[in-house]
C-alpha cells in the first residue's frame, strides 16, 4: 500500500468516498431525530449529552477514514472491502442510537463503532508495509486496537457520572492517537482533497436542515391555524442554511492545514462544526413542534435550540478557516454576528433576527474577499 502524492494534481473525492458518506447520512439523520425528540420533551441535558457522545463516534470514525484515504487510498479490491466493512459498522451504530438516547444503552453503538475501528486497524497494518510510514502506521494500529478493548470494558461501567467520565477519558485517548502517531513520521495528506471531503460532509449535514424546512411546509399544509408561522420558519430556515453554506465555503480551507498542528486543529474543531450543523436541524424541528403545540418547551428555550447551534457553527468556521484569511472588517463582523444570533430568543418571531444577522454576514463576505485570493488565481 504505497502512499499517495500530496501534490497530486486534480485530486478529488472518489466514488467510493462518496458512497461511504451515504451511510453516515443515515447515522446523522437518526441522531438529529433523537435529539429533536429529547429536546421537545424537555429532556435537554440528557438529550444533549447523548447526542454529543453518539456524534463523537460518527465524527471520529468518519474523520479517521477520511485522513487515511487522503494518504493511502489504493482503491484495490481489499481496500474497497475493508471500506464496506466500515460502512456496515456505521449502520450498526445507527441502529443503536435510539436505545442510547432512551435507555442509556450504548452497547449496539459501541459494537458498530468497534467494527469500523477494527477495519481501520487492518488498513493501517497494510499501510505499514510502506517503509517511510511504517512506524506511524503501526502506532495507529496498536493505539486503535488497545482502545477498542477499553471501549468494551467501558460498557461494564455503571451509568451516570462514572460512565460519562469513562467516556471522556477514552474519547481523549482516541483523539490523542494521531498526535502520538504522527510524531513517528507525518503521513502525506492532500490539502485540497481533504478539505473537499470536509466540505462534502458539511453539505450532508446542511441537507438535514433543508429537510426540516420542508417538514415545516408539510406541517403547514395540515395545520391551517399555524400556516403563516410555519411557512415563515420554512423560508427563514432556507435563508439561514444558505448563509451557513456561504460562510463555510467563503475561505480557502486548504490553507488551514499547512502543518501538523494546524491540520489537527482543523480536524478536531470540525467536531463542533459538524455537531452544530446536525443539531440545527433538530432545533428547527423543535420550533415546528412549538408552533403546532406539540412541545413541552417554552418559546425562549425552543429558540435557543436553533440559535446556539448556528452560533457554534459560525464561530467554529471563523476560528479554523476565516480568521487567518480575512481582514479586520470580516474578523469583526463574523464573530460579533455569531454572538448576536444568540439574542434571537428575546423576539417573538422564531429565528427572524438570526436570519437578518446571517444575511448581513454574507453581505460583508460578498464585498470583502479572502486575503490572497487574487494572488492565488494569478499564480494558477
mmCIF file of C-alpha atoms in Angstrom:
data_model
loop_
_atom_site.group_PDB
_atom_site.id
_atom_site.type_symbol
_atom_site.label_atom_id
_atom_site.label_comp_id
_atom_site.label_asym_id
_atom_site.label_seq_id
_atom_site.Cartn_x
_atom_site.Cartn_y
_atom_site.Cartn_z
ATOM 1 C CA UNK A 1 0.000 0.000 0.000
ATOM 2 C CA UNK A 2 2.010 2.949 -1.276
ATOM 3 C CA UNK A 3 1.270 6.483 -0.047
ATOM 4 C CA UNK A 4 -0.473 8.936 -2.376
ATOM 5 C CA UNK A 5 1.330 12.003 -3.664
ATOM 6 C CA UNK A 6 0.230 15.002 -1.518
ATOM 7 C CA UNK A 7 0.853 17.249 -4.545
ATOM 8 C CA UNK A 8 -1.155 15.099 -6.958
ATOM 9 C CA UNK A 9 -2.952 17.401 -9.434
ATOM 10 C CA UNK A 10 -6.733 17.309 -9.808
ATOM 11 C CA UNK A 11 -7.182 15.036 -6.762
ATOM 12 C CA UNK A 12 -10.874 14.774 -5.949
ATOM 13 C CA UNK A 13 -13.213 12.659 -3.852
ATOM 14 C CA UNK A 14 -13.584 9.151 -5.278
ATOM 15 C CA UNK A 15 -16.896 7.365 -5.926
ATOM 16 C CA UNK A 16 -16.073 5.049 -3.010
ATOM 17 C CA UNK A 17 -15.657 8.009 -0.658
ATOM 18 C CA UNK A 18 -18.973 9.445 -1.785
ATOM 19 C CA UNK A 19 -20.603 6.037 -1.299
ATOM 20 C CA UNK A 20 -19.011 5.842 2.147
ATOM 21 C CA UNK A 21 -20.554 9.188 3.102
ATOM 22 C CA UNK A 22 -24.050 7.948 2.274
ATOM 23 C CA UNK A 23 -24.210 5.615 5.265
ATOM 24 C CA UNK A 24 -23.246 8.496 7.524
ATOM 25 C CA UNK A 25 -26.326 10.339 6.275
ATOM 26 C CA UNK A 26 -28.354 7.600 7.972
ATOM 27 C CA UNK A 27 -26.486 7.870 11.276
ATOM 28 C CA UNK A 28 -26.557 11.670 11.359
ATOM 29 C CA UNK A 29 -30.261 11.756 10.499
ATOM 30 C CA UNK A 30 -31.172 9.321 13.281
ATOM 31 C CA UNK A 31 -29.035 11.212 15.802
ATOM 32 C CA UNK A 32 -30.727 14.509 14.852
ATOM 33 C CA UNK A 33 -34.189 12.931 15.146
ATOM 34 C CA UNK A 34 -33.428 11.551 18.593
ATOM 35 C CA UNK A 35 -32.020 14.911 19.719
ATOM 36 C CA UNK A 36 -35.202 16.569 18.459
ATOM 37 C CA UNK A 37 -37.364 14.166 20.475
ATOM 38 C CA UNK A 38 -35.304 14.666 23.628
ATOM 39 C CA UNK A 39 -35.376 18.455 23.354
ATOM 40 C CA UNK A 40 -39.062 18.751 22.559
ATOM 41 C CA UNK A 41 -39.838 16.522 25.572
ATOM 42 C CA UNK A 42 -37.781 18.917 27.731
ATOM 43 C CA UNK A 43 -35.042 16.351 28.408
ATOM 44 C CA UNK A 44 -32.460 18.938 27.468
ATOM 45 C CA UNK A 45 -29.386 17.866 29.425
ATOM 46 C CA UNK A 46 -29.797 14.137 28.750
ATOM 47 C CA UNK A 47 -30.522 14.756 25.078
ATOM 48 C CA UNK A 48 -27.503 16.991 24.513
ATOM 49 C CA UNK A 49 -25.111 14.657 26.354
ATOM 50 C CA UNK A 50 -26.347 11.579 24.449
ATOM 51 C CA UNK A 51 -26.141 13.476 21.161
ATOM 52 C CA UNK A 52 -22.567 14.630 21.779
ATOM 53 C CA UNK A 53 -21.488 11.117 22.774
ATOM 54 C CA UNK A 54 -23.096 9.413 19.786
ATOM 55 C CA UNK A 55 -21.912 12.105 17.415
ATOM 56 C CA UNK A 56 -18.344 11.600 18.615
ATOM 57 C CA UNK A 57 -18.449 8.033 17.310
ATOM 58 C CA UNK A 58 -19.883 9.173 13.978
ATOM 59 C CA UNK A 59 -17.420 12.036 13.549
ATOM 60 C CA UNK A 60 -14.291 10.230 14.702
ATOM 61 C CA UNK A 61 -14.840 7.158 12.547
ATOM 62 C CA UNK A 62 -15.562 9.335 9.512
ATOM 63 C CA UNK A 63 -12.566 11.570 10.138
ATOM 64 C CA UNK A 64 -10.119 8.690 10.603
ATOM 65 C CA UNK A 65 -11.175 7.088 7.346
ATOM 66 C CA UNK A 66 -11.007 10.415 5.514
ATOM 67 C CA UNK A 67 -7.470 11.250 6.610
ATOM 68 C CA UNK A 68 -6.310 7.694 5.942
ATOM 69 C CA UNK A 69 -7.849 7.768 2.469
ATOM 70 C CA UNK A 70 -6.158 11.023 1.520
ATOM 71 C CA UNK A 71 -2.807 9.371 2.273
ATOM 72 C CA UNK A 72 -3.211 5.700 1.275
ATOM 73 C CA UNK A 73 -6.244 5.252 -0.978
ATOM 74 C CA UNK A 74 -5.116 2.482 -3.341
ATOM 75 C CA UNK A 75 -8.683 1.639 -4.451
ATOM 76 C CA UNK A 76 -7.816 -2.045 -4.852
ATOM 77 C CA UNK A 77 -10.278 -4.814 -4.003
ATOM 78 C CA UNK A 78 -9.121 -5.259 -0.391
ATOM 79 C CA UNK A 79 -9.244 -1.531 0.307
ATOM 80 C CA UNK A 80 -12.802 -1.462 -1.036
ATOM 81 C CA UNK A 81 -13.881 -4.488 1.001
ATOM 82 C CA UNK A 82 -12.490 -3.044 4.234
ATOM 83 C CA UNK A 83 -14.250 0.237 3.482
ATOM 84 C CA UNK A 84 -17.553 -1.607 3.022
ATOM 85 C CA UNK A 85 -16.956 -3.314 6.393
ATOM 86 C CA UNK A 86 -16.624 0.144 7.952
ATOM 87 C CA UNK A 87 -19.890 1.112 6.279
ATOM 88 C CA UNK A 88 -21.529 -1.914 7.898
ATOM 89 C CA UNK A 89 -20.239 -0.682 11.243
ATOM 90 C CA UNK A 90 -21.866 2.706 10.650
ATOM 91 C CA UNK A 91 -25.227 1.044 10.021
ATOM 92 C CA UNK A 92 -24.888 -0.994 13.225
ATOM 93 C CA UNK A 93 -24.020 2.171 15.131
ATOM 94 C CA UNK A 94 -27.020 3.934 13.618
ATOM 95 C CA UNK A 95 -29.291 1.104 14.795
ATOM 96 C CA UNK A 96 -28.088 1.641 18.365
ATOM 97 C CA UNK A 97 -28.672 5.395 18.535
ATOM 98 C CA UNK A 98 -32.288 5.207 19.743
ATOM 99 C CA UNK A 99 -31.577 2.945 22.769
ATOM 100 C CA UNK A 100 -28.571 5.143 23.572
ATOM 101 C CA UNK A 101 -30.910 8.135 23.903
ATOM 102 C CA UNK A 102 -33.894 6.454 25.522
ATOM 103 C CA UNK A 103 -32.277 3.825 27.787
ATOM 104 C CA UNK A 104 -28.648 4.998 28.014
ATOM 105 C CA UNK A 105 -27.746 1.647 26.470
ATOM 106 C CA UNK A 106 -24.686 2.187 24.291
ATOM 107 C CA UNK A 107 -23.980 -1.482 23.569
ATOM 108 C CA UNK A 108 -25.022 -1.510 19.910
ATOM 109 C CA UNK A 109 -23.390 1.870 19.291
ATOM 110 C CA UNK A 110 -20.092 0.628 20.712
ATOM 111 C CA UNK A 111 -20.261 -2.632 18.743
ATOM 112 C CA UNK A 112 -20.818 -0.743 15.489
ATOM 113 C CA UNK A 113 -18.034 1.677 16.364
ATOM 114 C CA UNK A 114 -15.597 -1.162 17.077
ATOM 115 C CA UNK A 115 -16.428 -2.819 13.741
ATOM 116 C CA UNK A 116 -15.432 0.418 11.997
ATOM 117 C CA UNK A 117 -12.275 0.825 14.032
ATOM 118 C CA UNK A 118 -11.043 -2.753 13.617
ATOM 119 C CA UNK A 119 -11.439 -2.413 9.842
ATOM 120 C CA UNK A 120 -9.381 0.764 10.181
ATOM 121 C CA UNK A 121 -6.693 -1.216 12.036
ATOM 122 C CA UNK A 122 -6.478 -3.605 9.075
ATOM 123 C CA UNK A 123 -5.985 -0.636 6.761
ATOM 124 C CA UNK A 124 -3.156 0.728 8.908
ATOM 125 C CA UNK A 125 -1.467 -2.683 9.019
ATOM 126 C CA UNK A 126 -1.494 -2.704 5.231
ATOM 127 C CA UNK A 127 -0.089 0.827 5.177
ATOM 128 C CA UNK A 128 2.757 -0.242 7.489
ATOM 129 C CA UNK A 129 4.332 -2.036 4.529
ATOM 130 C CA UNK A 130 5.358 1.412 3.298
ATOM 131 C CA UNK A 131 8.859 1.761 4.845
ATOM 132 C CA UNK A 132 8.786 5.536 5.351
ATOM 133 C CA UNK A 133 5.452 5.365 7.198
ATOM 134 C CA UNK A 134 5.846 2.033 8.980
ATOM 135 C CA UNK A 135 6.367 3.443 12.478
ATOM 136 C CA UNK A 136 3.388 5.825 12.267
ATOM 137 C CA UNK A 137 1.099 3.176 10.758
ATOM 138 C CA UNK A 138 1.923 0.590 13.428
ATOM 139 C CA UNK A 139 1.408 3.195 16.153
ATOM 140 C CA UNK A 140 -2.041 3.917 14.742
ATOM 141 C CA UNK A 141 -2.861 0.199 14.571
ATOM 142 C CA UNK A 142 -1.658 -0.551 18.105
ATOM 143 C CA UNK A 143 -3.310 2.503 19.630
ATOM 144 C CA UNK A 144 -6.684 1.909 17.983
ATOM 145 C CA UNK A 145 -6.686 -1.791 18.919
ATOM 146 C CA UNK A 146 -5.904 -1.089 22.566
ATOM 147 C CA UNK A 147 -8.637 1.492 22.951
ATOM 148 C CA UNK A 148 -11.260 -0.759 21.340
ATOM 149 C CA UNK A 149 -10.668 -3.250 24.145
ATOM 150 C CA UNK A 150 -11.172 -0.413 26.625
ATOM 151 C CA UNK A 151 -14.457 0.548 24.937
ATOM 152 C CA UNK A 152 -15.750 -2.982 25.590
ATOM 153 C CA UNK A 153 -14.757 -2.648 29.245
ATOM 154 C CA UNK A 154 -16.454 0.767 29.340
ATOM 155 C CA UNK A 155 -19.774 -0.960 28.700
ATOM 156 C CA UNK A 156 -19.380 -2.670 32.094
ATOM 157 C CA UNK A 157 -19.270 0.634 33.973
ATOM 158 C CA UNK A 158 -22.375 1.720 35.901
ATOM 159 C CA UNK A 159 -24.426 4.533 34.384
ATOM 160 C CA UNK A 160 -24.333 8.134 35.477
ATOM 161 C CA UNK A 161 -21.205 10.202 36.206
ATOM 162 C CA UNK A 162 -18.842 7.208 36.164
ATOM 163 C CA UNK A 163 -19.950 6.283 32.660
ATOM 164 C CA UNK A 164 -19.593 9.872 31.439
ATOM 165 C CA UNK A 165 -16.124 10.244 32.946
ATOM 166 C CA UNK A 166 -15.043 6.968 31.362
ATOM 167 C CA UNK A 167 -16.353 8.117 28.002
ATOM 168 C CA UNK A 168 -14.452 11.388 28.254
ATOM 169 C CA UNK A 169 -11.201 9.617 29.122
ATOM 170 C CA UNK A 170 -11.490 7.175 26.213
ATOM 171 C CA UNK A 171 -12.511 9.933 23.793
ATOM 172 C CA UNK A 172 -9.401 11.906 24.750
ATOM 173 C CA UNK A 173 -7.319 8.751 24.279
ATOM 174 C CA UNK A 174 -8.802 8.258 20.805
ATOM 175 C CA UNK A 175 -8.006 11.788 19.641
ATOM 176 C CA UNK A 176 -4.516 11.530 21.133
ATOM 177 C CA UNK A 177 -3.574 8.646 18.819
ATOM 178 C CA UNK A 178 -2.860 10.832 15.748
ATOM 179 C CA UNK A 179 -0.862 13.273 17.882
ATOM 180 C CA UNK A 180 1.407 10.445 19.021
ATOM 181 C CA UNK A 181 1.498 8.512 15.742
ATOM 182 C CA UNK A 182 2.330 11.478 13.522
ATOM 183 C CA UNK A 183 5.434 12.181 15.609
ATOM 184 C CA UNK A 184 6.815 8.932 14.198
ATOM 185 C CA UNK A 185 6.502 10.234 10.647
ATOM 186 C CA UNK A 186 3.851 12.537 9.234
ATOM 187 C CA UNK A 187 1.506 10.815 6.806
ATOM 188 C CA UNK A 188 1.051 12.624 3.472
ATOM 189 C CA UNK A 189 -2.280 14.431 3.251
ATOM 190 C CA UNK A 190 -3.553 16.250 0.186
ATOM 191 C CA UNK A 191 -4.785 19.723 1.309
ATOM 192 C CA UNK A 192 -7.316 20.246 -1.466
ATOM 193 C CA UNK A 193 -8.639 16.687 -1.271
ATOM 194 C CA UNK A 194 -9.033 16.630 2.496
ATOM 195 C CA UNK A 195 -10.808 19.977 2.649
ATOM 196 C CA UNK A 196 -13.088 18.930 -0.196
ATOM 197 C CA UNK A 197 -14.064 15.886 1.870
ATOM 198 C CA UNK A 198 -14.893 18.075 4.859
ATOM 199 C CA UNK A 199 -16.915 20.352 2.612
ATOM 200 C CA UNK A 200 -18.911 17.424 1.242
ATOM 201 C CA UNK A 201 -19.751 16.184 4.729
ATOM 202 C CA UNK A 202 -20.819 19.690 5.699
ATOM 203 C CA UNK A 203 -23.213 19.669 2.752
ATOM 204 C CA UNK A 204 -24.713 16.411 4.043
ATOM 205 C CA UNK A 205 -25.347 17.979 7.433
ATOM 206 C CA UNK A 206 -26.818 21.154 5.989
ATOM 207 C CA UNK A 207 -29.092 18.957 3.907
ATOM 208 C CA UNK A 208 -30.720 17.832 7.163
ATOM 209 C CA UNK A 209 -31.727 21.453 7.770
ATOM 210 C CA UNK A 210 -33.324 21.656 4.335
ATOM 211 C CA UNK A 211 -35.327 18.576 5.254
ATOM 212 C CA UNK A 212 -36.505 20.404 8.382
ATOM 213 C CA UNK A 213 -37.531 23.354 6.200
ATOM 214 C CA UNK A 214 -39.579 21.028 4.021
ATOM 215 C CA UNK A 215 -41.186 19.486 7.102
ATOM 216 C CA UNK A 216 -42.362 22.937 8.146
ATOM 217 C CA UNK A 217 -44.222 23.309 4.851
ATOM 218 C CA UNK A 218 -45.742 19.840 5.247
ATOM 219 C CA UNK A 219 -46.927 20.711 8.758
ATOM 220 C CA UNK A 220 -48.366 23.990 7.447
ATOM 221 C CA UNK A 221 -50.499 22.115 4.931
ATOM 222 C CA UNK A 222 -52.005 20.097 7.795
ATOM 223 C CA UNK A 223 -52.409 22.889 10.334
ATOM 224 C CA UNK A 224 -54.097 25.970 8.925
ATOM 225 C CA UNK A 225 -54.074 27.722 12.310
ATOM 226 C CA UNK A 226 -50.272 27.912 12.210
ATOM 227 C CA UNK A 227 -49.962 28.315 8.438
ATOM 228 C CA UNK A 228 -48.233 31.709 8.402
ATOM 229 C CA UNK A 229 -45.690 30.971 11.198
ATOM 230 C CA UNK A 230 -44.798 27.587 9.691
ATOM 231 C CA UNK A 231 -44.291 28.976 6.200
ATOM 232 C CA UNK A 232 -42.252 31.776 7.756
ATOM 233 C CA UNK A 233 -39.982 29.375 9.611
ATOM 234 C CA UNK A 234 -39.544 27.320 6.434
ATOM 235 C CA UNK A 235 -38.370 30.371 4.474
ATOM 236 C CA UNK A 236 -36.132 31.586 7.285
ATOM 237 C CA UNK A 237 -34.591 28.122 7.656
ATOM 238 C CA UNK A 238 -33.676 28.125 3.987
ATOM 239 C CA UNK A 239 -32.138 31.598 4.331
ATOM 240 C CA UNK A 240 -30.102 30.600 7.383
ATOM 241 C CA UNK A 241 -28.980 27.288 5.863
ATOM 242 C CA UNK A 242 -27.868 29.036 2.667
ATOM 243 C CA UNK A 243 -25.990 31.577 4.780
ATOM 244 C CA UNK A 244 -24.228 28.809 6.711
ATOM 245 C CA UNK A 245 -23.222 27.257 3.394
ATOM 246 C CA UNK A 246 -21.949 30.629 2.130
ATOM 247 C CA UNK A 247 -19.954 31.291 5.295
ATOM 248 C CA UNK A 248 -18.394 27.827 5.327
ATOM 249 C CA UNK A 249 -17.251 27.901 1.702
ATOM 250 C CA UNK A 250 -16.065 31.533 1.678
ATOM 251 C CA UNK A 251 -12.496 30.977 2.972
ATOM 252 C CA UNK A 252 -9.822 28.889 1.204
ATOM 253 C CA UNK A 253 -9.873 25.896 3.559
ATOM 254 C CA UNK A 254 -6.788 24.247 2.099
ATOM 255 C CA UNK A 255 -4.631 26.954 3.683
ATOM 256 C CA UNK A 256 -5.795 25.874 7.138
ATOM 257 C CA UNK A 257 -3.862 22.577 7.132
ATOM 258 C CA UNK A 258 -0.368 23.683 6.212
ATOM 259 C CA UNK A 259 1.263 21.991 9.222
ATOM 260 C CA UNK A 260 0.573 19.065 11.555
ATOM 261 C CA UNK A 261 -0.609 21.386 14.316
ATOM 262 C CA UNK A 262 -2.959 23.324 12.065
ATOM 263 C CA UNK A 263 -4.323 20.136 10.496
ATOM 264 C CA UNK A 264 -5.099 18.711 13.937
ATOM 265 C CA UNK A 265 -6.843 21.944 14.912
ATOM 266 C CA UNK A 266 -8.803 21.901 11.657
ATOM 267 C CA UNK A 267 -9.881 18.297 12.045
ATOM 268 C CA UNK A 268 -10.744 18.404 15.742
ATOM 269 C CA UNK A 269 -12.657 21.704 15.571
ATOM 270 C CA UNK A 270 -14.872 20.175 12.915
ATOM 271 C CA UNK A 271 -16.436 18.047 15.631
ATOM 272 C CA UNK A 272 -18.167 21.179 16.912
ATOM 273 C CA UNK A 273 -18.961 22.438 13.405
ATOM 274 C CA UNK A 274 -20.460 19.126 12.305
ATOM 275 C CA UNK A 275 -22.331 18.552 15.572
ATOM 276 C CA UNK A 276 -23.747 22.084 15.465
ATOM 277 C CA UNK A 277 -24.913 21.671 11.865
ATOM 278 C CA UNK A 278 -26.702 18.450 12.782
ATOM 279 C CA UNK A 279 -28.225 19.977 15.912
ATOM 280 C CA UNK A 280 -29.524 22.949 13.919
ATOM 281 C CA UNK A 281 -31.935 20.710 12.021
ATOM 282 C CA UNK A 282 -33.145 19.258 15.331
ATOM 283 C CA UNK A 283 -33.715 22.793 16.620
ATOM 284 C CA UNK A 284 -35.859 23.669 13.620
ATOM 285 C CA UNK A 285 -37.991 20.586 14.272
ATOM 286 C CA UNK A 286 -38.383 21.719 17.884
ATOM 287 C CA UNK A 287 -39.579 25.133 16.674
ATOM 288 C CA UNK A 288 -42.125 23.408 14.447
ATOM 289 C CA UNK A 289 -43.384 21.415 17.444
ATOM 290 C CA UNK A 290 -43.747 24.618 19.468
ATOM 291 C CA UNK A 291 -45.752 26.268 16.704
ATOM 292 C CA UNK A 292 -48.056 23.248 16.427
ATOM 293 C CA UNK A 293 -48.343 22.882 20.234
ATOM 294 C CA UNK A 294 -46.560 19.523 20.384
ATOM 295 C CA UNK A 295 -43.609 20.568 22.534
ATOM 296 C CA UNK A 296 -43.075 20.847 26.268
ATOM 297 C CA UNK A 297 -40.518 23.615 25.755
ATOM 298 C CA UNK A 298 -41.356 27.300 26.002
ATOM 299 C CA UNK A 299 -40.716 29.745 23.178
ATOM 300 C CA UNK A 300 -37.426 31.060 24.586
ATOM 301 C CA UNK A 301 -35.923 27.622 25.266
ATOM 302 C CA UNK A 302 -37.016 26.419 21.821
ATOM 303 C CA UNK A 303 -35.338 29.398 20.162
ATOM 304 C CA UNK A 304 -32.084 28.558 21.907
ATOM 305 C CA UNK A 305 -32.161 25.076 20.302
ATOM 306 C CA UNK A 306 -31.791 26.939 16.987
ATOM 307 C CA UNK A 307 -29.548 29.871 17.830
ATOM 308 C CA UNK A 308 -26.894 28.026 19.840
ATOM 309 C CA UNK A 309 -26.022 25.539 17.038
ATOM 310 C CA UNK A 310 -25.856 28.365 14.484
ATOM 311 C CA UNK A 311 -23.577 30.452 16.690
ATOM 312 C CA UNK A 312 -21.286 27.464 17.356
ATOM 313 C CA UNK A 313 -21.144 26.657 13.634
ATOM 314 C CA UNK A 314 -20.259 30.216 12.599
ATOM 315 C CA UNK A 315 -17.676 30.704 15.358
ATOM 316 C CA UNK A 316 -16.103 27.328 14.536
ATOM 317 C CA UNK A 317 -15.725 28.125 10.830
ATOM 318 C CA UNK A 318 -14.395 31.583 11.666
ATOM 319 C CA UNK A 319 -11.804 30.152 14.051
ATOM 320 C CA UNK A 320 -10.391 27.438 11.785
ATOM 321 C CA UNK A 321 -10.622 28.976 8.311
ATOM 322 C CA UNK A 322 -11.820 32.576 8.176
ATOM 323 C CA UNK A 323 -9.781 34.273 10.918
ATOM 324 C CA UNK A 324 -6.379 33.876 9.273
ATOM 325 C CA UNK A 325 -7.618 34.685 5.775
ATOM 326 C CA UNK A 326 -9.745 37.779 6.383
ATOM 327 C CA UNK A 327 -9.283 41.481 7.050
ATOM 328 C CA UNK A 328 -10.299 43.359 10.188
ATOM 329 C CA UNK A 329 -13.822 44.054 8.940
ATOM 330 C CA UNK A 330 -14.635 40.389 8.362
ATOM 331 C CA UNK A 331 -12.924 39.352 11.585
ATOM 332 C CA UNK A 332 -15.184 41.755 13.448
ATOM 333 C CA UNK A 333 -18.482 41.136 11.669
ATOM 334 C CA UNK A 334 -18.405 37.316 11.706
ATOM 335 C CA UNK A 335 -17.789 36.653 15.434
ATOM 336 C CA UNK A 336 -19.933 39.582 16.546
ATOM 337 C CA UNK A 337 -22.696 38.392 14.225
ATOM 338 C CA UNK A 338 -22.476 34.895 15.716
ATOM 339 C CA UNK A 339 -22.914 36.332 19.203
ATOM 340 C CA UNK A 340 -25.843 38.491 18.084
ATOM 341 C CA UNK A 341 -27.576 35.357 16.859
ATOM 342 C CA UNK A 342 -27.961 34.367 20.491
ATOM 343 C CA UNK A 343 -30.257 37.364 21.014
ATOM 344 C CA UNK A 344 -32.929 35.706 18.891
ATOM 345 C CA UNK A 345 -34.946 34.293 21.837
ATOM 346 C CA UNK A 346 -35.903 37.792 23.013
ATOM 347 C CA UNK A 347 -38.092 38.436 19.949
ATOM 348 C CA UNK A 348 -41.458 36.748 19.347
ATOM 349 C CA UNK A 349 -40.912 35.527 15.761
ATOM 350 C CA UNK A 350 -38.632 32.446 15.610
ATOM 351 C CA UNK A 351 -35.174 32.902 14.027
ATOM 352 C CA UNK A 352 -36.071 36.230 12.341
ATOM 353 C CA UNK A 353 -33.195 38.126 13.947
ATOM 354 C CA UNK A 354 -30.895 35.196 13.203
ATOM 355 C CA UNK A 355 -31.783 35.258 9.508
ATOM 356 C CA UNK A 356 -31.182 39.011 9.321
ATOM 357 C CA UNK A 357 -27.782 38.744 11.020
ATOM 358 C CA UNK A 358 -26.719 35.815 8.829
ATOM 359 C CA UNK A 359 -27.670 37.720 5.676
ATOM 360 C CA UNK A 360 -25.644 40.687 6.932
ATOM 361 C CA UNK A 361 -22.598 38.458 7.460
ATOM 362 C CA UNK A 362 -22.941 37.057 3.949
ATOM 363 C CA UNK A 363 -23.277 40.556 2.503
ATOM 364 C CA UNK A 364 -19.990 41.542 4.136
ATOM 365 C CA UNK A 365 -18.302 38.397 2.804
ATOM 366 C CA UNK A 366 -19.520 39.198 -0.705
ATOM 367 C CA UNK A 367 -17.875 42.626 -0.527
ATOM 368 C CA UNK A 368 -14.675 41.509 1.212
ATOM 369 C CA UNK A 369 -12.601 38.817 -0.486
ATOM 370 C CA UNK A 370 -10.344 36.356 1.363
ATOM 371 C CA UNK A 371 -6.787 37.651 1.663
ATOM 372 C CA UNK A 372 -4.510 36.435 -1.121
ATOM 373 C CA UNK A 373 -7.314 35.080 -3.309
ATOM 374 C CA UNK A 374 -6.396 37.158 -6.348
ATOM 375 C CA UNK A 375 -2.716 36.251 -5.973
ATOM 376 C CA UNK A 376 -3.574 32.534 -5.949
ATOM 377 C CA UNK A 377 -5.679 32.919 -9.097
ATOM 378 C CA UNK A 378 -2.834 34.683 -10.913
ATOM 379 C CA UNK A 379 -0.342 32.061 -9.781
ATOM 380 C CA UNK A 380 -2.632 29.296 -11.068
#
